Every structure is written in C-alpha cells, then in structure tokens.
Coordinates of C-alpha atoms in Angstrom, one line a residue:
Chain A
M1 CA 99.4 107.6 65.4
S2 CA 101.0 104.2 65.0
A3 CA 101.7 102.0 68.0
E4 CA 105.3 102.8 67.6
E5 CA 104.7 106.6 68.0
I6 CA 102.3 106.1 70.8
Q7 CA 104.7 103.9 72.7
S8 CA 107.4 106.4 72.2
R9 CA 105.3 109.2 73.6
A10 CA 104.1 107.0 76.4
A11 CA 107.7 106.1 77.4
D12 CA 108.5 109.8 77.4
W13 CA 105.6 110.5 79.7
V14 CA 106.4 107.7 82.1
N15 CA 110.1 108.6 82.3
R16 CA 109.2 112.3 82.9
H17 CA 106.6 111.5 85.5
R18 CA 108.5 108.8 87.3
D19 CA 112.0 109.9 87.0
S20 CA 112.7 113.5 86.2
G21 CA 112.1 114.9 89.7
E22 CA 110.3 117.8 88.3
W23 CA 106.6 117.2 87.8
T24 CA 104.4 120.2 87.9
P25 CA 100.6 120.5 87.8
D26 CA 101.0 121.8 84.2
D27 CA 102.8 118.5 83.3
Q28 CA 100.0 116.6 84.9
A29 CA 97.4 118.5 83.0
A30 CA 99.3 117.9 79.8
L31 CA 99.5 114.2 80.6
D32 CA 95.8 114.0 81.4
A33 CA 95.0 115.7 78.1
W34 CA 97.1 113.2 76.2
L35 CA 95.6 110.2 78.0
A36 CA 92.1 111.6 77.4
Q37 CA 92.8 111.6 73.6
S38 CA 92.4 107.8 73.2
P39 CA 92.3 104.5 75.0
E40 CA 95.4 103.5 73.1
H41 CA 97.3 106.2 75.0
V42 CA 96.0 105.0 78.3
V43 CA 96.9 101.4 77.7
A44 CA 100.3 102.2 76.3
Y45 CA 101.0 104.5 79.3
W46 CA 99.9 101.8 81.8
R47 CA 102.0 99.2 80.2
L48 CA 105.2 101.2 80.3
D49 CA 104.3 102.6 83.7
A50 CA 103.9 99.0 85.0
A51 CA 107.2 98.1 83.4
W52 CA 108.8 101.1 85.1
E53 CA 107.4 99.9 88.4
R54 CA 108.7 96.4 88.0
T55 CA 112.2 97.6 87.0
Q56 CA 112.3 99.8 90.0
R57 CA 113.3 96.7 91.9
L58 CA 116.6 96.9 90.1
V59 CA 117.6 99.5 92.8
A60 CA 118.3 96.4 94.9
L61 CA 121.3 95.8 92.7
R62 CA 122.8 99.1 93.8
P63 CA 126.3 98.3 95.1
T64 CA 126.7 98.8 98.8
K65 CA 129.8 99.9 100.5
P66 CA 132.3 97.0 100.5
Q67 CA 132.7 95.3 103.8
Q68 CA 136.0 95.8 105.5
P69 CA 138.2 92.9 104.6
R70 CA 139.1 90.8 107.5
S71 CA 142.5 89.4 108.1
P72 CA 142.9 85.6 108.0
V73 CA 143.8 85.7 111.7
W74 CA 140.6 87.5 112.4
R75 CA 138.6 85.0 110.3
N76 CA 140.0 82.2 112.4
L77 CA 139.2 84.0 115.6
V78 CA 135.6 84.6 114.4
R79 CA 135.0 80.9 114.6
F80 CA 135.3 81.2 118.3
A81 CA 133.5 84.5 118.5
A82 CA 130.1 85.3 119.5
A83 CA 128.4 87.9 117.5
F84 CA 125.1 89.6 118.3
V85 CA 123.3 92.8 117.7
V86 CA 121.4 94.7 120.2
V87 CA 119.1 97.6 119.7
A88 CA 118.0 99.5 122.7
A89 CA 115.8 102.3 121.5
G90 CA 113.6 104.6 123.5
T91 CA 114.5 106.9 126.1
G92 CA 111.9 105.7 128.5
A93 CA 113.6 102.4 129.1
A94 CA 114.8 101.7 132.6
F95 CA 118.4 100.8 132.7
Y96 CA 118.4 98.8 135.8
F97 CA 122.0 97.9 135.8
S98 CA 123.3 101.1 134.5
K99 CA 124.4 102.7 137.6
P100 CA 127.0 100.4 139.2
A101 CA 129.5 100.6 136.3
A102 CA 128.7 104.2 135.4
P103 CA 131.6 106.0 137.2
E104 CA 134.5 104.2 135.4
A105 CA 132.9 102.8 132.3
R106 CA 134.2 104.0 129.0
Q107 CA 131.4 105.5 126.9
F108 CA 131.0 105.4 123.1
A109 CA 128.3 107.2 121.3
T110 CA 127.3 107.9 117.7
E111 CA 125.4 110.9 116.2
V112 CA 122.3 110.4 114.2
G113 CA 123.3 108.9 110.8
A114 CA 126.8 107.8 112.1
R115 CA 128.3 104.4 112.7
K116 CA 131.3 103.5 114.8
T117 CA 133.4 100.4 115.4
I118 CA 134.9 99.7 118.8
K119 CA 137.7 97.1 119.1
L120 CA 138.2 95.4 122.5
P121 CA 141.6 94.2 123.6
D122 CA 140.5 90.5 123.3
G123 CA 139.7 91.0 119.6
S124 CA 136.0 91.5 120.0
E125 CA 134.4 94.1 117.9
I126 CA 131.3 96.2 118.5
E127 CA 129.7 98.2 115.7
L128 CA 127.5 101.0 116.9
N129 CA 124.6 102.0 114.7
T130 CA 123.0 105.5 114.4
N131 CA 122.2 107.5 117.5
S132 CA 123.5 104.9 120.0
R133 CA 125.3 104.9 123.2
L134 CA 127.4 102.0 124.6
R135 CA 129.4 101.8 127.8
I136 CA 132.1 99.2 128.4
A137 CA 133.2 98.0 131.7
P138 CA 136.6 99.3 133.0
G139 CA 139.7 97.1 133.2
P140 CA 142.3 95.7 130.9
N141 CA 140.0 93.0 129.4
P142 CA 136.4 94.0 129.7
R143 CA 133.7 91.4 129.3
M144 CA 130.7 93.5 130.1
A145 CA 128.9 96.3 128.3
W146 CA 125.8 98.4 128.6
L147 CA 123.8 99.4 125.6
D148 CA 122.0 102.5 126.8
K149 CA 120.5 103.6 123.6
G150 CA 120.3 102.6 119.9
E151 CA 121.6 99.5 118.2
A152 CA 124.8 97.6 118.0
Y153 CA 126.3 94.5 116.4
F154 CA 128.6 92.5 118.5
R155 CA 131.3 90.0 117.4
I156 CA 132.6 88.7 120.7
Q157 CA 135.5 86.4 121.2
H158 CA 134.2 83.6 123.2
D159 CA 135.7 82.7 126.5
S160 CA 133.9 80.0 128.4
A161 CA 135.7 81.1 131.6
R162 CA 134.5 84.7 131.2
P163 CA 131.3 84.9 129.1
F164 CA 130.6 88.3 127.6
V165 CA 127.6 89.9 129.3
L166 CA 125.6 92.7 127.7
M167 CA 123.1 94.6 129.7
V168 CA 120.2 96.2 127.8
Q169 CA 116.9 97.5 129.0
G170 CA 117.4 95.7 132.3
R171 CA 117.9 92.4 130.5
R172 CA 121.1 90.4 130.6
L173 CA 122.4 88.7 127.5
V174 CA 125.1 86.1 128.1
D175 CA 127.1 84.7 125.2
L176 CA 127.4 81.0 125.5
G177 CA 129.7 80.6 122.5
T178 CA 127.5 81.7 119.7
E179 CA 126.7 84.2 117.0
F180 CA 123.5 86.0 117.4
L181 CA 121.6 89.0 116.4
V182 CA 119.6 91.0 118.8
K183 CA 117.2 93.8 118.3
T184 CA 115.0 95.9 120.5
E185 CA 112.6 98.7 120.2
P186 CA 111.1 101.0 122.8
K187 CA 110.2 98.7 125.7
R188 CA 110.8 95.7 123.5
L189 CA 114.0 93.7 123.0
E190 CA 114.6 91.3 120.3
V191 CA 117.4 88.7 120.3
A192 CA 117.8 86.6 117.2
L193 CA 120.4 83.8 117.1
V194 CA 122.5 83.3 114.0
A195 CA 124.6 80.4 115.3
G196 CA 125.6 78.7 118.6
R197 CA 123.8 79.5 121.8
A198 CA 123.1 82.5 124.0
Q199 CA 121.0 83.1 127.1
L200 CA 118.7 86.0 127.7
D201 CA 117.4 86.5 131.3
S202 CA 116.1 89.1 133.6
P203 CA 118.3 89.5 136.7
N204 CA 115.9 92.0 138.3
D205 CA 112.9 89.7 137.9
P206 CA 113.6 86.2 139.1
T207 CA 110.1 85.1 138.2
Q208 CA 110.9 85.3 134.5
E209 CA 112.3 82.1 133.0
P210 CA 115.6 82.7 131.1
A211 CA 115.5 82.0 127.4
V212 CA 118.2 79.8 125.9
L213 CA 118.4 80.5 122.2
T214 CA 119.6 78.3 119.3
P215 CA 120.1 79.2 115.7
G216 CA 117.0 80.7 114.0
D217 CA 115.4 81.6 117.3
V218 CA 114.1 85.1 117.9
A219 CA 113.4 86.1 121.5
I220 CA 111.1 89.0 122.1
A221 CA 111.2 90.5 125.5
T222 CA 108.6 92.9 126.7
A223 CA 108.3 94.4 130.1
N224 CA 107.3 91.2 131.8
A225 CA 107.7 88.3 129.3
I226 CA 110.1 86.7 126.9
S227 CA 108.7 84.7 124.0
V228 CA 110.6 82.8 121.4
T229 CA 109.7 82.4 117.7
A230 CA 111.7 81.6 114.5
K231 CA 113.0 83.8 111.7
S232 CA 114.8 83.1 108.5
T233 CA 118.5 83.9 108.2
K234 CA 117.8 86.0 105.2
A235 CA 115.5 88.2 107.2
L236 CA 118.2 88.4 109.9
S237 CA 120.8 89.5 107.4
D238 CA 118.4 92.2 106.1
E239 CA 118.3 93.6 109.6
L240 CA 122.1 93.8 109.6
S241 CA 122.2 95.7 106.3
W242 CA 122.9 99.0 108.3
R243 CA 126.4 97.8 108.7
Q244 CA 126.8 98.4 105.0
G245 CA 125.0 101.7 105.2
V246 CA 121.8 100.6 103.6
L247 CA 118.3 99.8 104.7
V248 CA 116.5 96.8 103.2
F249 CA 112.7 96.9 103.0
K250 CA 110.7 93.9 102.1
Y251 CA 107.0 94.8 101.8
T252 CA 107.6 97.2 104.6
T253 CA 104.9 99.8 105.3
L254 CA 105.8 103.4 104.5
A255 CA 105.2 104.1 108.1
D256 CA 107.8 101.6 109.3
A257 CA 110.2 102.5 106.5
A258 CA 109.9 106.2 107.4
A259 CA 110.5 105.4 111.1
E260 CA 113.6 103.5 110.1
F261 CA 115.0 106.4 108.0
N262 CA 114.2 108.8 110.9
R263 CA 116.6 106.9 113.1
Y264 CA 119.4 107.9 110.7
N265 CA 118.5 111.4 109.8
Y266 CA 117.9 114.6 111.7
K267 CA 115.3 115.7 109.2
K268 CA 112.3 113.5 109.9
I269 CA 109.8 112.1 107.5
V270 CA 106.2 112.7 108.5
I271 CA 103.3 110.7 107.1
A272 CA 100.1 112.0 108.5
D273 CA 97.7 110.1 106.2
P274 CA 97.1 106.6 107.6
K275 CA 96.2 105.3 104.2
I276 CA 99.6 106.4 102.8
A277 CA 101.3 105.0 105.9
Q278 CA 99.9 101.5 105.1
L279 CA 101.4 101.4 101.5
T280 CA 104.2 98.8 101.3
I281 CA 107.6 99.2 99.7
V282 CA 110.3 96.9 98.5
G283 CA 113.8 98.1 98.1
T284 CA 117.3 98.8 99.3
F285 CA 118.2 102.4 100.1
P286 CA 121.3 104.1 101.4
S287 CA 120.4 104.9 105.1
N288 CA 121.6 108.5 104.8
D289 CA 119.9 109.2 101.5
V290 CA 116.3 110.1 102.5
S291 CA 115.7 111.6 99.0
A292 CA 116.3 108.2 97.4
F293 CA 113.4 107.0 99.5
T294 CA 111.1 109.9 99.0
D295 CA 111.8 109.9 95.3
A296 CA 110.7 106.2 95.2
A297 CA 107.6 107.0 97.2
Q298 CA 106.8 109.9 94.8
A299 CA 107.5 107.8 91.8
I300 CA 105.8 104.5 92.8
F301 CA 102.8 105.9 94.6
G302 CA 102.5 109.3 93.0
L303 CA 102.8 110.9 96.4
K304 CA 103.7 114.5 97.1
I305 CA 106.9 115.3 98.9
R306 CA 107.1 118.6 100.8
N307 CA 110.5 119.5 102.1
T308 CA 110.2 122.0 105.0
D309 CA 112.9 123.3 107.3
G310 CA 112.3 120.7 110.0
E311 CA 110.7 117.8 108.2
I312 CA 109.7 116.0 105.0
D313 CA 106.0 115.6 104.6
I314 CA 104.7 112.8 102.4
T315 CA 101.1 113.5 101.3
R316 CA 98.8 112.7 98.4
Chain B
M1 CA 98.3 95.1 96.0
T2 CA 95.4 97.1 94.9
D3 CA 96.4 99.9 97.2
N4 CA 99.8 100.2 95.5
V5 CA 98.0 102.3 92.9
D6 CA 97.2 105.8 94.1
G7 CA 93.4 105.7 94.4
N8 CA 93.3 109.4 93.8
R9 CA 94.2 109.1 90.2
E10 CA 90.6 109.6 89.3
S11 CA 90.8 113.1 90.6
F12 CA 93.4 114.2 88.1
R13 CA 92.0 112.1 85.3
P14 CA 88.5 113.6 85.3
H15 CA 87.7 112.1 81.9
L16 CA 88.0 108.7 83.4
A17 CA 86.2 109.4 86.6
S18 CA 82.8 108.5 85.2
T19 CA 83.7 104.9 84.5
A20 CA 81.9 102.2 86.5
V21 CA 85.2 100.7 87.6
S22 CA 87.6 102.9 89.4
V23 CA 90.7 103.9 87.4
A24 CA 92.9 102.5 90.1
A25 CA 91.1 99.1 90.1
L26 CA 91.1 99.1 86.3
R27 CA 94.8 99.8 86.0
D28 CA 95.6 97.2 88.6
W29 CA 93.5 94.7 86.8
F30 CA 95.1 95.5 83.5
V31 CA 98.6 95.2 84.8
R32 CA 97.9 92.1 86.8
E33 CA 95.7 90.1 84.4
V34 CA 96.2 91.5 80.9
L35 CA 99.8 92.5 80.5
P36 CA 101.1 89.0 81.4
L37 CA 99.2 87.6 78.5
E38 CA 101.1 89.8 76.0
A39 CA 103.5 87.1 74.9
A40 CA 100.7 84.6 74.1
L41 CA 98.6 87.3 72.5
T42 CA 101.4 88.4 70.2
Q43 CA 102.0 84.8 69.2
F44 CA 98.4 84.3 68.5
L45 CA 98.2 87.4 66.3
R46 CA 101.3 86.4 64.5
H47 CA 99.8 83.0 63.7
N48 CA 96.7 84.6 62.4
W49 CA 97.8 87.7 60.6
R50 CA 100.0 87.8 57.5
N51 CA 101.4 91.2 57.7
K52 CA 103.8 91.0 60.6
S53 CA 104.5 94.7 60.7
D54 CA 100.9 95.2 61.8
I55 CA 101.4 93.2 65.0
P56 CA 102.3 96.1 67.4
D57 CA 99.2 98.0 66.2
L58 CA 97.0 95.0 66.7
V59 CA 98.3 94.3 70.2
Q60 CA 97.7 97.9 71.0
E61 CA 94.2 97.8 69.6
V62 CA 93.3 94.6 71.5
Y63 CA 94.5 96.4 74.7
A64 CA 92.4 99.5 73.9
R65 CA 89.3 97.4 73.3
V66 CA 89.8 95.3 76.4
Y67 CA 90.3 98.5 78.3
E68 CA 87.1 100.1 76.9
A69 CA 85.1 97.0 77.8
A70 CA 86.6 96.7 81.2
R71 CA 85.7 100.2 82.1
K72 CA 82.1 99.1 82.4
D73 CA 82.8 95.9 84.2
L74 CA 86.0 93.9 84.8
P75 CA 85.8 90.6 82.8
Q76 CA 85.7 87.6 85.1
Q77 CA 87.8 85.5 82.7
P78 CA 90.6 87.9 81.5
R79 CA 92.4 85.3 79.3
A80 CA 89.3 84.2 77.5
F81 CA 88.2 87.8 77.2
V82 CA 91.5 89.0 75.7
F83 CA 91.7 86.3 73.1
T84 CA 88.0 86.6 72.1
T85 CA 88.7 90.4 71.7
A86 CA 91.8 89.6 69.6
Q87 CA 89.7 87.1 67.5
N88 CA 87.0 89.7 66.9
L89 CA 89.5 92.3 66.0
L90 CA 91.1 90.1 63.4
I91 CA 87.7 89.3 61.9
D92 CA 86.8 93.0 61.8
R93 CA 90.1 93.8 60.1
M94 CA 89.6 91.1 57.5
R95 CA 86.2 92.4 56.7
R96 CA 87.4 95.9 56.4
E97 CA 90.4 95.0 54.3
K98 CA 88.2 92.5 52.3
I99 CA 90.9 89.9 52.9
V100 CA 90.0 86.3 52.8
Q101 CA 92.6 84.6 54.9
I102 CA 91.5 81.0 54.7
E103 CA 94.1 79.6 57.0
A104 CA 93.6 82.4 59.4
V105 CA 89.9 81.8 59.7
S106 CA 90.4 78.1 60.2
E107 CA 92.9 78.7 62.9
L108 CA 90.6 81.1 64.6
D109 CA 88.0 78.3 64.7
T110 CA 90.3 75.9 66.4
L111 CA 91.7 78.5 68.8
A112 CA 91.7 76.9 72.2
I113 CA 91.1 79.6 74.7
A114 CA 92.7 78.2 77.9
A115 CA 90.9 78.5 81.2
D116 CA 91.9 81.3 83.5
E117 CA 94.5 79.9 85.8
P118 CA 97.8 81.3 86.6
S119 CA 100.3 79.8 84.2
P120 CA 103.5 78.3 85.6
D121 CA 105.4 81.1 83.8
R122 CA 103.7 83.7 86.1
T123 CA 104.6 81.8 89.2
A124 CA 108.2 81.4 88.0
I125 CA 108.3 85.1 87.3
A126 CA 107.1 86.0 90.8
K127 CA 109.7 83.7 92.2
D128 CA 112.7 85.2 90.5
E129 CA 111.7 88.7 89.6
L130 CA 115.0 90.3 90.3
R131 CA 117.0 87.8 88.3
R132 CA 114.6 88.2 85.4
L133 CA 114.9 92.0 85.6
Q134 CA 118.6 91.8 85.6
A135 CA 118.5 89.5 82.6
A136 CA 116.2 91.9 80.8
L137 CA 118.6 94.7 81.6
D138 CA 121.5 92.7 80.3
R139 CA 119.8 92.3 77.0
L140 CA 119.5 96.0 76.3
A141 CA 121.8 97.6 73.7
P142 CA 125.1 98.4 75.4
R143 CA 124.8 102.1 75.5
T144 CA 121.2 102.1 76.5
R145 CA 122.0 99.6 79.3
E146 CA 124.7 101.8 80.5
V147 CA 122.4 104.8 80.7
V148 CA 119.6 102.9 82.3
T149 CA 122.0 101.4 84.9
L150 CA 123.4 104.7 85.8
R151 CA 120.0 106.3 86.2
R152 CA 117.9 103.5 87.7
I153 CA 120.5 101.6 89.8
E154 CA 123.3 104.0 90.5
G155 CA 120.8 106.9 90.9
L156 CA 122.8 109.5 88.9
S157 CA 120.8 112.4 87.5
R158 CA 120.3 112.9 83.8
A159 CA 122.8 115.7 83.8
E160 CA 125.4 113.7 85.6
I161 CA 125.0 110.8 83.1
A162 CA 125.3 113.2 80.2
Q163 CA 128.6 114.5 81.7
R164 CA 130.0 111.1 82.5
L165 CA 129.3 109.7 79.1
C166 CA 129.9 112.9 77.2
I167 CA 126.5 112.8 75.5
T168 CA 123.7 115.4 75.6
E169 CA 120.8 115.2 78.0
V170 CA 118.5 114.7 75.1
T171 CA 120.4 111.6 74.2
V172 CA 120.2 110.4 77.8
K173 CA 116.5 110.9 77.7
W174 CA 116.3 109.0 74.4
H175 CA 118.2 106.0 75.9
L176 CA 115.9 106.0 79.0
N177 CA 112.8 106.0 76.8
E178 CA 114.2 103.3 74.5
G179 CA 115.4 101.3 77.5
L180 CA 112.0 101.4 79.1
R181 CA 110.3 100.2 75.9
A182 CA 112.8 97.4 75.5
L183 CA 112.4 96.4 79.1
A184 CA 108.6 96.3 78.7
D185 CA 108.9 94.3 75.6
D186 CA 111.2 91.9 77.3
L187 CA 109.1 91.6 80.4
Y188 CA 105.7 91.4 78.8
G189 CA 106.2 90.7 75.1
E190 CA 106.9 87.9 72.8
A191 CA 110.5 87.4 73.9
A192 CA 109.3 86.5 77.3
S193 CA 107.4 83.4 76.3
S194 CA 110.1 82.0 73.9
R195 CA 112.7 82.3 76.6
S196 CA 110.6 80.9 79.5
K197 CA 110.0 77.8 77.4
K198 CA 113.6 76.8 77.5

C-alpha cells in the first residue's frame, strides 16, 4: 500500500475510534489486526491520532451562550458596583448568622443544573449558580444576604453609607467599593478580588484578623484561618464561565472535572480508579452536557463509559 | 504528559506487548519527539530525492524505521536519529534503484544534523496552540472545514451534519477523514515550517 492509501485508512480508523461514539470490541480487534500488519500502519495511525488529539482543543472555540446585553445605564452603574462571587458548598457548614434573619428573609433557590438572576431594588444583581440557596434581608432596600448553599456571582451597587454585607459559612464579606469574585468549597471559602477593595472577616471569632483584599488577591478561609495569595484575572474569569453555561478546564484532573460536572447534574460521574482520576484535561464544556465530557474522556484517554440508572462510571 | 496515553494499550495490542519499550511510552515519545520534526524531515528528503512524488512514502518509511528501532530502545537524540535514518534510507533506495545521484550524495555528506534542543518553533507552537489550530482549520477546503467545524466544534453528529448540509453520511465521513489528514499535514508537515519562518 502506498503512504496515501495507508493514511487514508488510518484517518478512517482514528475518526471511527475517536469520534463515532460506537466502538465495539470487534472494532478494536479489527484495528489491532490492521496495526499488526506493519509498522507503517502504526506510525500513520499514531500521527493522525496525535493530530486528532491536538485538534480536540478546538472545542474551546465552541460558542457559548451570548451574555445578556446590558443597557448603557446599567453599564454606568456598574462602575460604582461591587461584584463578587461566593460559593458555599457543603451541607456541613455552620451558618452562624443564619438564624436572625431567617423569619422574614426572602429565599431564592436553584435546582441542580439551573441558574437564576435576582435583581435588587438598588440595581444590584445576583446570579445563583446550580444547586444554590440565597436569602436576602427583608426591607425595601436590602443590603444584606446569606448564601446558605452553592455559588453566586454578585454585582452590587456600591453605597459607602450602607455597604453590602454577605454572610457565608459564618464569614462576613463586606463590599468596600469593589469588584470581586469569591469561591468556597466545603469548609473552605475563597474570595478573589477583581477590582477595588473588599473585606473578609469572621464576626464569630474576634481572634482572626480580617483580610482586606485588593485586585488579584485570593483569600482562602478555612475553619480557623484566612490566607491571601494571588491569582491571574484569566483564571478568575474561567471560574466565572458558569454564568455562560460552560465549564472551563485547564489541566484539571478528571476527578476535579467530574466533581464540577456533578454539581450541575443529577446523574453523577463516578471515577473509582485513582489512576484515571489523576489524568488531566483541557477544554470548555457545556455544564449541562455530561456526554460532551464523557465523550472527550472516552476519545482522549480511551476510557470506557458505562451509563447506569443512577450514575456514569468511567473506567479503563 | 506520559500518563495521557492509556497505559493499557498494550493489553489490546498484544503484538506490540513484547517490545522492550512500553507502547504507551513509545507512542508518547513518537508524538513528542519525532512528529515535530516532520517539516524539517520532509524538506531534507525533498532536497535529496529527485522524484517528489516519492516523498510521502519516504517520510512514512523513515517513521516506520524509527519506530522499529525505538521499540528496542528509545533513541537519546531523536533529531540526529531521525535524520540518520532518513539518510540511510535514501542510500538504500539509491542502491536498490541503481541511481547515482551525485548531488544527492554530496548533500548527504554535508548534512548538518542539529543537536537535540527544542527549536523556537516548538516553543512558539506550545505558546499559541489554539490560534495555530484555528489557522489550520481555516486553511481546510471550505466544505471540509464546514463539516469538521460542525463535528469537532459544534458537536453535531454525523447524521445531523448530513441532514443540515444535504449530503450523505458517507460524504460526511469522507470530509472528516480528509480534514484530519489535512490538519495533520498542516500541524506536522512541510507547510508548518514554511509558515513559521515568516
């Protein structure tokens, strides 16, 4: 066979293996047999397979849902707004300040995979991510909220006379005229500042120093400490990609990526094999499209995807 | 990086399992060290072989020889190894075809086999991979590009693409195969080096 014919066959194998979604043991046996015929077949296959892998990054060009256009008025207001994101995951977290406002507070919640935008009378906006619960203080112009569960992005109109206060996992986040992004995990709260200033403190533990954050700062609060490091704005914007309905992974382990998908979907991805869990992936995926992710895992790593009633198992 | 390749591939390629180097390691080495040399290798072969239509076969045979050798032991200096293999292949071919290519032989003598260090090209590639991929995509034939875009970026199934473009699934498959080959040529082949020199 000429190089031309071999390449043509190899391209067909790669596309079938990587892309068709139907790959049976018989197909594998046929591919093995073809590869065994000559080293030329192996190198041609590897070459095109490597090209397929590289071009898989093109998924990142997938258009995301367009952002809602903002009115010029809103754009002006945003200059004076504070924006931040908070994630409060984990049911075990103690919500120290939860009780006082509970009776009258208005509650907003999202189902798994859903998002919701809440507009406050002062023009502030809060976007709730998947499986989240937020309560907003009563009154005509609330300036306090409680994130009981999940994740949210806040664009708060700044008012120096009445700073916006968010309570999360017993911490208090006070907007000091800033834009910032905050993220927490079970028993862990992360606040990242995009612009301006904000203060994170612990009202129920006066021994802890409050952290004042400036742009690029990321504060990580665990049960009894707050530490501050730096993060790039690009990395921060990736964390906000859920607002466009996508998840962005940059050399993320499959374990972490699966955990992220599991926040958005009832059907959970399970990776029992720790070696598989450590594989890393790069890509942008619709947060509600688990199959786009499992297809990629299957295609890139040759993993097996088993779809059962309750879960999706990824194995070798 | 090495772990990106399924280490289990040996198990379903039993004919390769007996090699000294694991198949996963071999593939990884080949993709990482050998494929990026394709542009330079093609150029070298063109300079030293009259019949240009032989070039794809020659490249393939160099790869096959490199692969066979690397199964026993991964060459420490991939670049030198690849070009020495190419040189030997040409000499073999000349003997076999009883060709005396004076200028070819003289060029082989003066062939400077560069030391193995990452070329600036490779660093640049790593830096801007996505832009490069997009450019490669843009250079595909229009219809092929459309099919590849719908499949690989938009994520449409082959059947959906066939419906949307009013073509058969066999044609969709053909475009995907052609597209993959053209992308590989663009990413690894001769075109890559002439462009990156600009």
